[in-house]
PDB file of C-alpha atoms and ligand atoms in Angstrom:
ATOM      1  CA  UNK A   1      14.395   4.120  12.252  1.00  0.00           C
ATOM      2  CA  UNK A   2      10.914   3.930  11.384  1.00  0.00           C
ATOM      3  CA  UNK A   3       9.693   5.409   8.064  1.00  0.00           C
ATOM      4  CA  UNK A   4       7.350   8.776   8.346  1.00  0.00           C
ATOM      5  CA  UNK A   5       5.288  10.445   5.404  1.00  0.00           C
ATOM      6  CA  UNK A   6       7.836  11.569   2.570  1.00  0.00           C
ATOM      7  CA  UNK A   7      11.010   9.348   3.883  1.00  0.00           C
ATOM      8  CA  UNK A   8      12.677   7.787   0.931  1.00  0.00           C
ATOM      9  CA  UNK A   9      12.699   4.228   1.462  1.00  0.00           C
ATOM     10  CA  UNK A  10      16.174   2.354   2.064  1.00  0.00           C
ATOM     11  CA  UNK A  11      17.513   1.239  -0.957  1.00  0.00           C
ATOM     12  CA  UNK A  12      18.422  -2.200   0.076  1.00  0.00           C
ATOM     13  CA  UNK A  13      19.699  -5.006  -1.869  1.00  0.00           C
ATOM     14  CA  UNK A  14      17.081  -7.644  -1.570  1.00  0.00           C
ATOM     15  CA  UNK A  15      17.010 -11.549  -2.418  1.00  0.00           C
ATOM     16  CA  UNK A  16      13.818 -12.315  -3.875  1.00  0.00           C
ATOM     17  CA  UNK A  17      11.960 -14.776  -5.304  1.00  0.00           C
ATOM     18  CA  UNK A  18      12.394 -12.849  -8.945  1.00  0.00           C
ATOM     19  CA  UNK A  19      15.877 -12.678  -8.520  1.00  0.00           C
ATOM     20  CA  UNK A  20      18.424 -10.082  -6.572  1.00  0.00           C
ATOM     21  CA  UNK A  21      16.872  -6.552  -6.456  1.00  0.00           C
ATOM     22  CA  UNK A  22      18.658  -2.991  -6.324  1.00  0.00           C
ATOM     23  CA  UNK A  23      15.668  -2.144  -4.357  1.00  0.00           C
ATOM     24  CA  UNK A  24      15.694   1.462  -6.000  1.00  0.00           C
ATOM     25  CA  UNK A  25      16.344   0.870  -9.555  1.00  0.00           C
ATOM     26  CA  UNK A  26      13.212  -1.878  -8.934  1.00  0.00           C
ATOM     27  CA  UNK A  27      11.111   0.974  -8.218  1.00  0.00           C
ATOM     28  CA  UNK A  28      12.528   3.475 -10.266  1.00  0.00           C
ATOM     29  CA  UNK A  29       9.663   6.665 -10.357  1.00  0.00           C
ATOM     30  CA  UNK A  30       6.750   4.172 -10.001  1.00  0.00           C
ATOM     31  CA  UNK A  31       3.892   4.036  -8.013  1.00  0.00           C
ATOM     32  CA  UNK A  32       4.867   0.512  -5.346  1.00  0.00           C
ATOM     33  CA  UNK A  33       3.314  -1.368  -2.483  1.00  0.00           C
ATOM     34  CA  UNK A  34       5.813  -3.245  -0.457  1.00  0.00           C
ATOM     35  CA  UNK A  35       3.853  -5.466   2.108  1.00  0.00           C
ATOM     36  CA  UNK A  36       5.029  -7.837   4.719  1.00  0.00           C
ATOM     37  CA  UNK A  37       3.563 -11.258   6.082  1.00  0.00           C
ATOM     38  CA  UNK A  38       4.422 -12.499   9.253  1.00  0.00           C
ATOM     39  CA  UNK A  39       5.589 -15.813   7.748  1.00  0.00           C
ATOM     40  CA  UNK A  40       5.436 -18.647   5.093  1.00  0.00           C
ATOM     41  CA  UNK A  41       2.693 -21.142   5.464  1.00  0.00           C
ATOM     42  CA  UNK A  42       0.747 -19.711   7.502  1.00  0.00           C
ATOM     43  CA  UNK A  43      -3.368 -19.566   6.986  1.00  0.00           C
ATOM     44  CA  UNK A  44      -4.285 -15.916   7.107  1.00  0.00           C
ATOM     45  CA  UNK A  45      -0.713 -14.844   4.726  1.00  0.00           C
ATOM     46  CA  UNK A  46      -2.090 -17.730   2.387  1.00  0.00           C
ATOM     47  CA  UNK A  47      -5.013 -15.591   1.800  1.00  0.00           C
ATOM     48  CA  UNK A  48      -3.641 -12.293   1.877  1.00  0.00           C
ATOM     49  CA  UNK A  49      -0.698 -13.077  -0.644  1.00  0.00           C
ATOM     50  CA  UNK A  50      -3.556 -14.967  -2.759  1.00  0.00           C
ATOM     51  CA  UNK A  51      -5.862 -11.951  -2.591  1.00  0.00           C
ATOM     52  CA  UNK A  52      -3.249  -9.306  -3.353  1.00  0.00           C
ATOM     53  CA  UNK A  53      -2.456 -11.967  -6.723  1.00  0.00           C
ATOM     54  CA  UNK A  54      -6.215 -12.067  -7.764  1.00  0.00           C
ATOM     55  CA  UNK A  55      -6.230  -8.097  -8.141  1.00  0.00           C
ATOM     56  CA  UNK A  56      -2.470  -8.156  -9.470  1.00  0.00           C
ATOM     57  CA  UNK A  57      -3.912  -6.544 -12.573  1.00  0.00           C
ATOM     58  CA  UNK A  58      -6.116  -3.976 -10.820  1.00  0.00           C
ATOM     59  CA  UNK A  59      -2.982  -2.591  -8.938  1.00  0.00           C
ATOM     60  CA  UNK A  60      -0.899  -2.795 -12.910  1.00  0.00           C
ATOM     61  CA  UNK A  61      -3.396  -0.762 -14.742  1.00  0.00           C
ATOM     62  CA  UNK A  62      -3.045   1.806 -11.492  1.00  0.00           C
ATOM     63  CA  UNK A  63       0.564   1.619 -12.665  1.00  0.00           C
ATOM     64  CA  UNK A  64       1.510  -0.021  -9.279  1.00  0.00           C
ATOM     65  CA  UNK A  65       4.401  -2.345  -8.427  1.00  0.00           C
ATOM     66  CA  UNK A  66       3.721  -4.784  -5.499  1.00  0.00           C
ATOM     67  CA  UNK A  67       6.207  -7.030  -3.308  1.00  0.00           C
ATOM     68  CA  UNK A  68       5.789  -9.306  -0.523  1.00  0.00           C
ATOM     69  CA  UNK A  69       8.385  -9.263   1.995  1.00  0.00           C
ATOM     70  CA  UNK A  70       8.672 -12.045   4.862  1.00  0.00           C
ATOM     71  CA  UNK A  71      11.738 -13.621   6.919  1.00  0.00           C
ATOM     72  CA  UNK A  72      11.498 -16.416   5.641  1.00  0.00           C
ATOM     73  CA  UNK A  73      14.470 -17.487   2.686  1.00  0.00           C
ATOM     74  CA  UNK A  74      13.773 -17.180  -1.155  1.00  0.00           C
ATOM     75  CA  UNK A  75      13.105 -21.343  -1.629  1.00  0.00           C
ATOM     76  CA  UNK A  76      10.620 -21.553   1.340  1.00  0.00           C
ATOM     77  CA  UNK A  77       8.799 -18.416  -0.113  1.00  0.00           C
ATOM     78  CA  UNK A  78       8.961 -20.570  -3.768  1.00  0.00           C
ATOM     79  CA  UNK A  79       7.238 -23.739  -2.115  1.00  0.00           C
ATOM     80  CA  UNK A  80       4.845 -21.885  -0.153  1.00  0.00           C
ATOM     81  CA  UNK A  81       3.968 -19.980  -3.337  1.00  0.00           C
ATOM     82  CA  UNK A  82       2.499 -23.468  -4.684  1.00  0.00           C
ATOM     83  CA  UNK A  83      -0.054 -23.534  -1.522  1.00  0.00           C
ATOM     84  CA  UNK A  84      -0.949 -20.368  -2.452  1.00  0.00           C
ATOM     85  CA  UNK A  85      -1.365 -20.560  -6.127  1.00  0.00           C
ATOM     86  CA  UNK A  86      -3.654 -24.237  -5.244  1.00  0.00           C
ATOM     87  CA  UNK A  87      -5.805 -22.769  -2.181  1.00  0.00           C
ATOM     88  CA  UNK A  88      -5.989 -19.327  -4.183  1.00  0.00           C
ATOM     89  CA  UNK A  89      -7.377 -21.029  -7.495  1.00  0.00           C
ATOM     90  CA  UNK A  90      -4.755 -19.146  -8.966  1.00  0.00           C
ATOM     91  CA  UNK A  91      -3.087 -20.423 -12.597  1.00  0.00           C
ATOM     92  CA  UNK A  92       0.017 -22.527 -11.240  1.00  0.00           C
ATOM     93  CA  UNK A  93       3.387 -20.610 -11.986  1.00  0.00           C
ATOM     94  CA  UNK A  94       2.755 -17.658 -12.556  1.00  0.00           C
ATOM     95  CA  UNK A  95       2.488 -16.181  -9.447  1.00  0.00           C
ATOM     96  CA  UNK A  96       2.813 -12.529 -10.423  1.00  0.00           C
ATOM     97  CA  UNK A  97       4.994 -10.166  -8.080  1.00  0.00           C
ATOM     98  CA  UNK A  98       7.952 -11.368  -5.804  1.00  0.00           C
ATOM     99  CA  UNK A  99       8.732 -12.074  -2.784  1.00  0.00           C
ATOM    100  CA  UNK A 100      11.985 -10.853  -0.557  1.00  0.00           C
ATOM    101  CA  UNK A 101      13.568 -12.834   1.748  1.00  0.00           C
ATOM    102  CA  UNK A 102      14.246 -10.330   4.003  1.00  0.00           C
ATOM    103  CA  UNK A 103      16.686 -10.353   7.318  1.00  0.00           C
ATOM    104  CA  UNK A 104      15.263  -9.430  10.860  1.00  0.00           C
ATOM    105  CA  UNK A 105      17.767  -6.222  10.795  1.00  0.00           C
ATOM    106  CA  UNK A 106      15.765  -4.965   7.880  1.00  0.00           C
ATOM    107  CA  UNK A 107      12.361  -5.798   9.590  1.00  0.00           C
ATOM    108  CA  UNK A 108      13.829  -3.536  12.703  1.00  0.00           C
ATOM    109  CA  UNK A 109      14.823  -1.238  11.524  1.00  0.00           C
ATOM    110  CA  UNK A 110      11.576  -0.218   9.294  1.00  0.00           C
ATOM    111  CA  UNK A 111       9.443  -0.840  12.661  1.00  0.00           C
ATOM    112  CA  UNK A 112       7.754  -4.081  11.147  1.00  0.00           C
ATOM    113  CA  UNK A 113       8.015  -6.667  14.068  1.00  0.00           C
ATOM    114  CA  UNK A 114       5.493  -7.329  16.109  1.00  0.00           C
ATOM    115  CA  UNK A 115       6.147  -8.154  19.341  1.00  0.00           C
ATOM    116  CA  UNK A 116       3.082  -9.489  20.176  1.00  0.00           C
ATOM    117  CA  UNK A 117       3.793 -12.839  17.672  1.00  0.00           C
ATOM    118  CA  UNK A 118       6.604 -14.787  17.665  1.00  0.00           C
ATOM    119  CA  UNK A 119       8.418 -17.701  15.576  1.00  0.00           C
ATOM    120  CA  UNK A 120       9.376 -20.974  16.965  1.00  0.00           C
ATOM    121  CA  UNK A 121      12.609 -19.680  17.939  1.00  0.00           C
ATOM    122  CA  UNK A 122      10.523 -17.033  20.322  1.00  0.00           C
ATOM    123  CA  UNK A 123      11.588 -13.787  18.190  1.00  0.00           C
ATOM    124  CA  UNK A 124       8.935 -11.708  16.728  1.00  0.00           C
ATOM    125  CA  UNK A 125       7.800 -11.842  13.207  1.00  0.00           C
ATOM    126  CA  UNK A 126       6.956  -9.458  10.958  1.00  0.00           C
ATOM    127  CA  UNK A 127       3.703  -7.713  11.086  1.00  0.00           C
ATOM    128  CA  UNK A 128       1.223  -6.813   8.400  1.00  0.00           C
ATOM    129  CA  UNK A 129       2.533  -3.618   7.055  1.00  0.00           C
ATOM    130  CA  UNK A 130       1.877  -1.894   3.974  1.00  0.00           C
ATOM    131  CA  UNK A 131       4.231   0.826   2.352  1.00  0.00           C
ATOM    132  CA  UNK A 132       2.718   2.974  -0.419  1.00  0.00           C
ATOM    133  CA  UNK A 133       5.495   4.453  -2.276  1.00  0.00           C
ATOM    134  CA  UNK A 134       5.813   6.842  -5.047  1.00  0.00           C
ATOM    135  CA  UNK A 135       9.436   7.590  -6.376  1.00  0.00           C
ATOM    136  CA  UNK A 136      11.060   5.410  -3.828  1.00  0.00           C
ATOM    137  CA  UNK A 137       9.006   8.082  -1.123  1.00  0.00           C
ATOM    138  CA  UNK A 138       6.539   6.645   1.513  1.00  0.00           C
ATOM    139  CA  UNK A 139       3.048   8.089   0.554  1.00  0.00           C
ATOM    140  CA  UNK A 140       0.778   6.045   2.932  1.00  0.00           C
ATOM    141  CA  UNK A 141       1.517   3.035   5.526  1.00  0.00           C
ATOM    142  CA  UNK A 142      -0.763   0.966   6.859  1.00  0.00           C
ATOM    143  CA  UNK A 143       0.420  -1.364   9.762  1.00  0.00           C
ATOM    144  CA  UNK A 144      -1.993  -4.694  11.054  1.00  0.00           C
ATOM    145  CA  UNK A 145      -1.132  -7.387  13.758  1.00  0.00           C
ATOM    146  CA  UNK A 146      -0.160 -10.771  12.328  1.00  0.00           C
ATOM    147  CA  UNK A 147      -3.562 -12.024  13.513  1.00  0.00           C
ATOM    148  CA  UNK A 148      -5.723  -9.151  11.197  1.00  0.00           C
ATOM    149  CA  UNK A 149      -5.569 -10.115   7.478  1.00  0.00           C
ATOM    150  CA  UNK A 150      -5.819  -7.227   5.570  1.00  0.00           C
ATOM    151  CA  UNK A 151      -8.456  -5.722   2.919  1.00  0.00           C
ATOM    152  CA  UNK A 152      -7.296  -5.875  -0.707  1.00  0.00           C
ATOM    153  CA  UNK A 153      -9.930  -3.158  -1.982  1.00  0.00           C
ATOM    154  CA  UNK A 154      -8.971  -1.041   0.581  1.00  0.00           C
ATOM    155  CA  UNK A 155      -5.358  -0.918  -0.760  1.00  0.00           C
ATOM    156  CA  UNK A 156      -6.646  -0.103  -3.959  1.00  0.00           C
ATOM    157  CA  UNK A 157      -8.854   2.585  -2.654  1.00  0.00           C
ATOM    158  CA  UNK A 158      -5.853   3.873  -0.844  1.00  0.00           C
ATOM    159  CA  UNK A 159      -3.903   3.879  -3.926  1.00  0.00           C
ATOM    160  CA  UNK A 160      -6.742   5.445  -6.323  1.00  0.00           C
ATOM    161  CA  UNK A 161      -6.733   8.394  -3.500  1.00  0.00           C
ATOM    162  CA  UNK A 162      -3.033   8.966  -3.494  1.00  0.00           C
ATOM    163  CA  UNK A 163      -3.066   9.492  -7.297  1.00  0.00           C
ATOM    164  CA  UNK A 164      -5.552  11.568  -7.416  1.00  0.00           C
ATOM    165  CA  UNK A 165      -4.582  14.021  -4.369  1.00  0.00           C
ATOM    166  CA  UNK A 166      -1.457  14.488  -5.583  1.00  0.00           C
ATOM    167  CA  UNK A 167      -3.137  15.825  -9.302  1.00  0.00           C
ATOM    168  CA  UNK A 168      -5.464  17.701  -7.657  1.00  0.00           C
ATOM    169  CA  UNK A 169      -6.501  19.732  -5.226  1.00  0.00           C
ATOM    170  CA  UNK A 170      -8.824  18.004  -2.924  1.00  0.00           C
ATOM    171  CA  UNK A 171      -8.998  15.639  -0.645  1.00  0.00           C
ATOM    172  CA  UNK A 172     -11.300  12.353  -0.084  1.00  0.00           C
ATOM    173  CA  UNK A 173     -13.258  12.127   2.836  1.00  0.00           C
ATOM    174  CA  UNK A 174     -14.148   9.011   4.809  1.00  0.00           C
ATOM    175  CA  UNK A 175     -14.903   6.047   2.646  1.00  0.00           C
ATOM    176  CA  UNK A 176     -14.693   7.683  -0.506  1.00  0.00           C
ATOM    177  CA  UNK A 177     -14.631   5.334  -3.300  1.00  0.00           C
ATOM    178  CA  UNK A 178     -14.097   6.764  -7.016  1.00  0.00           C
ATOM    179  CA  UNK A 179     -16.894   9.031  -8.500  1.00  0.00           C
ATOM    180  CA  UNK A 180     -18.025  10.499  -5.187  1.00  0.00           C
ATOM    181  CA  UNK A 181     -17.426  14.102  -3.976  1.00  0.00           C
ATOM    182  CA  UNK A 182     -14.161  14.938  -3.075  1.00  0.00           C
ATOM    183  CA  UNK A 183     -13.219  17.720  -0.749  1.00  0.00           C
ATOM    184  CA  UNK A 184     -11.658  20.741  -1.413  1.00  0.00           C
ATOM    185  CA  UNK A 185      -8.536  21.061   0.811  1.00  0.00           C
ATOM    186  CA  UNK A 186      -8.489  23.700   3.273  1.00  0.00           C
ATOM    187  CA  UNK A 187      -5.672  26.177   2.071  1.00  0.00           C
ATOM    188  CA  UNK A 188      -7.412  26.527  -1.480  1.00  0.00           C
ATOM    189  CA  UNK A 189      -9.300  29.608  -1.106  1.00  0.00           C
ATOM    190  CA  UNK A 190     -12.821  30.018  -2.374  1.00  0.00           C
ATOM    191  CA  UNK A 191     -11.535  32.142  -5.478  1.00  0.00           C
ATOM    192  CA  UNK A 192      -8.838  29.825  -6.169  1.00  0.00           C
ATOM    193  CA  UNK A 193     -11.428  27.145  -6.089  1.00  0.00           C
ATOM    194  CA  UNK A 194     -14.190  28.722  -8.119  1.00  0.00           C
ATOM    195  CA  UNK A 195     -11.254  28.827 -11.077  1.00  0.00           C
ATOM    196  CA  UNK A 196      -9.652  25.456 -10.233  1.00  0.00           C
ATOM    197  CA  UNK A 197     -13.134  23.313 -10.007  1.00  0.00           C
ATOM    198  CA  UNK A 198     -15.519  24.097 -13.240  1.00  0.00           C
ATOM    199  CA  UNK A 199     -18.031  21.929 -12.291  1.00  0.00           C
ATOM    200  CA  UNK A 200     -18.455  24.064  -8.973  1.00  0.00           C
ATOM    201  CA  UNK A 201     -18.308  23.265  -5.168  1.00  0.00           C
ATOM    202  CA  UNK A 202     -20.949  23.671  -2.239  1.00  0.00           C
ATOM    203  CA  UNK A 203     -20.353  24.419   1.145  1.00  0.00           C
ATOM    204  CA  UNK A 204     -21.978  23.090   4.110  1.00  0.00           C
ATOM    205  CA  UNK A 205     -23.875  24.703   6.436  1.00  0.00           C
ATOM    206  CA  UNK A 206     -22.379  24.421   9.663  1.00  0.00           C
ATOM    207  CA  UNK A 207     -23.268  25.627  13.925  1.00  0.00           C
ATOM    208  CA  UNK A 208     -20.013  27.125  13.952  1.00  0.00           C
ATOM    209  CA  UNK A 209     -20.619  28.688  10.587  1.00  0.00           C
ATOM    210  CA  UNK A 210     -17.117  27.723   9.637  1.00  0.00           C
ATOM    211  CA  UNK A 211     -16.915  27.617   5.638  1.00  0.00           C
ATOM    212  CA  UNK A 212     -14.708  24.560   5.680  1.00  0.00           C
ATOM    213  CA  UNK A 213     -16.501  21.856   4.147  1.00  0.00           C
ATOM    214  CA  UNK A 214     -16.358  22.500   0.972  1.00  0.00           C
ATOM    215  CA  UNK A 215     -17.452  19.871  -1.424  1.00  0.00           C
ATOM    216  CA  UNK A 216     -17.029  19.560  -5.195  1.00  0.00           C
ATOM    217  CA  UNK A 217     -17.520  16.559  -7.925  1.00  0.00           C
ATOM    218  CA  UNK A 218     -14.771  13.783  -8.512  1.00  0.00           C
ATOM    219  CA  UNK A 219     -12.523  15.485 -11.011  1.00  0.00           C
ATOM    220  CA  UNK A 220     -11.299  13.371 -12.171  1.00  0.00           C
ATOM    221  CA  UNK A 221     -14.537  11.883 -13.471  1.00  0.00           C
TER     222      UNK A 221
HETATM  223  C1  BEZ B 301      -1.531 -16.308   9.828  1.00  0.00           C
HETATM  224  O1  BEZ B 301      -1.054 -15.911   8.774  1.00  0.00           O
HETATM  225  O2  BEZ B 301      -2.529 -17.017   9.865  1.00  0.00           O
HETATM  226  C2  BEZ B 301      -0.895 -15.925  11.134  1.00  0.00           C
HETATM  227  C3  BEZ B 301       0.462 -15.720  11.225  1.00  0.00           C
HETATM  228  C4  BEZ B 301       1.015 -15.399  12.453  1.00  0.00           C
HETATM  229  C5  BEZ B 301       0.207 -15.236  13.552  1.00  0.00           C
HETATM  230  C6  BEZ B 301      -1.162 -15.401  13.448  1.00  0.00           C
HETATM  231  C7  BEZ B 301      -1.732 -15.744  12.220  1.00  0.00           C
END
C-alpha cells in the first residue's frame, strides 16, 4: 500500500523517542509532517533532523506537528539526538519533536524504502519522505533518495500553500512564496471570481486566447 492524495494515514502504534504514540490521537485534527531518514548517524540525516529543529517554531506557529521516523530503535535515535543537538548548535536536551522507531513492515508498506541504499545487513533503508497531513489525511508527499538532503523552507512553503488552498480559492503557481499572486483555480468562473476576490484578478493574454490564467493578489495578505 502506498499512500495517495486524501488516504488517511495508518493509525499505528509507534515507539518513539517521546514515549508510545496512538499515532491518531497524536495527530488528532492538526496540521503534521511525518518525515523519514534513512538512518541514525549518518551525515546528511544529521543535518536534516538539525535543520527541521532550527525552524521547529516556524512549523508551531503554522500550527504544525512534526516527527522523524527511522529504523533504527528509540535509544539509538536518543544518542544520536546528542550529535545532532552538538553539530546543530542546538540547546542540549531539548530536542523538540520525536522520533519513531519504526519496523521495516511499516516502512513497506507506506512505499518508503529505497532500494537503491542499503544497511549493513544489505536491506534497504528508508528514504527521505515527507507526509503532509491534515486530520490524519495525506495533503502533500514529497519523496528524496537517501543521498538528497532535503530543503527545510521548502517544507514550510509547502505547508503555507496547503493552508491557504484549502481557505481559498486559488492556487499558487511555481515558486510562490507568501504575498505574491496567487492563481485563481480553473473551475471558479469569472463571476464567481469577481464576487469571491475584492481586490480583483487579471487575466493573461494568451496565443491560444484561452482565459485561464487568471491572476489575483495573495488573499490572504
Ligand atoms: C546520509 O544521511 O548522509 C546518508 C544516508 C544514507 C545514504 C547516503 C547518505
Amino acid at each position: 500500500m502506498s499512500l495517495k492524495l486524501g488516504d488517511t494515514f495508518p493509525n499505528y502504534k509507534f515507539q518513539t523517542t517521546q514515549g508510545e504514540f496512538n499515532f491518531h490521537d497524536w495527530l488528532g485534527d492538526s496540521w503534521a509532517i511525518l518525515f523519514s531518514h534513512p538512518a541514525d548517524y549518518t551525515p546528511v540525516c544529521t543535518t536534516e533532523l538539525g535543520a527541521v529543529a532550527k525552524q521547529a517554531e516556524d512549523f508551531k506557529k503554522l500550527g504544525v506537528k512534526l516527527i522523524g521516523y527511522s529504523i533504527d530503535t528509540v535509544s539509538s535515535h536518543e544518542g544520536w539526538i546528542k550529535d545532532i543537538e552538538h553539530y546543530n548548535g542546538l540547546a542540549c536536551g531539548k530536542f523538540p519533536y520525536p522520533i519513531i522507531a519504526g519496523s521495516r513492515k511499516q516502512a513497506a508498506d507506506l512505499g518508503m524504502l529505497d532500494p537503491d541504499e542499503v544497511d549493513k545487513a544489505g536491506l534497504p533503508v528508508t528514504a527521505r519522505c515527507v507526509f503532509v497531513l491534515k486530520d490524519k489525511k495525506l495533503k502533500l508527499s514529497l519523496l528524496y533518495p537517501a543521498t538528497t538532503g532535503r530543503n527545510i523552507a521548502e517544507l514550510l512553503r509547502v505547508v503555507k500553500s496547503l493552508q491557504l488552498t484549502m481557505e481559498k480559492k486559488v492556487a499558487t503557481p511555481a515558486n510562490w512564496q507568501p504575498g505574491d499572486k496567487c492563481m485563481v483555480i480553473p473551475s471558479i468562473k469569472d463571476d464567481e471570481a469577481k464576487k469571491l476576490f475584492p481586490k480583483g484578478f487579471e487575466t493573461a493574454k494568451l496565443p491560444s486566447e484561452k482565459a485561464y490564467i487568471r491572476l489575483t493578489p495573495d488573499p490572504s495578505s
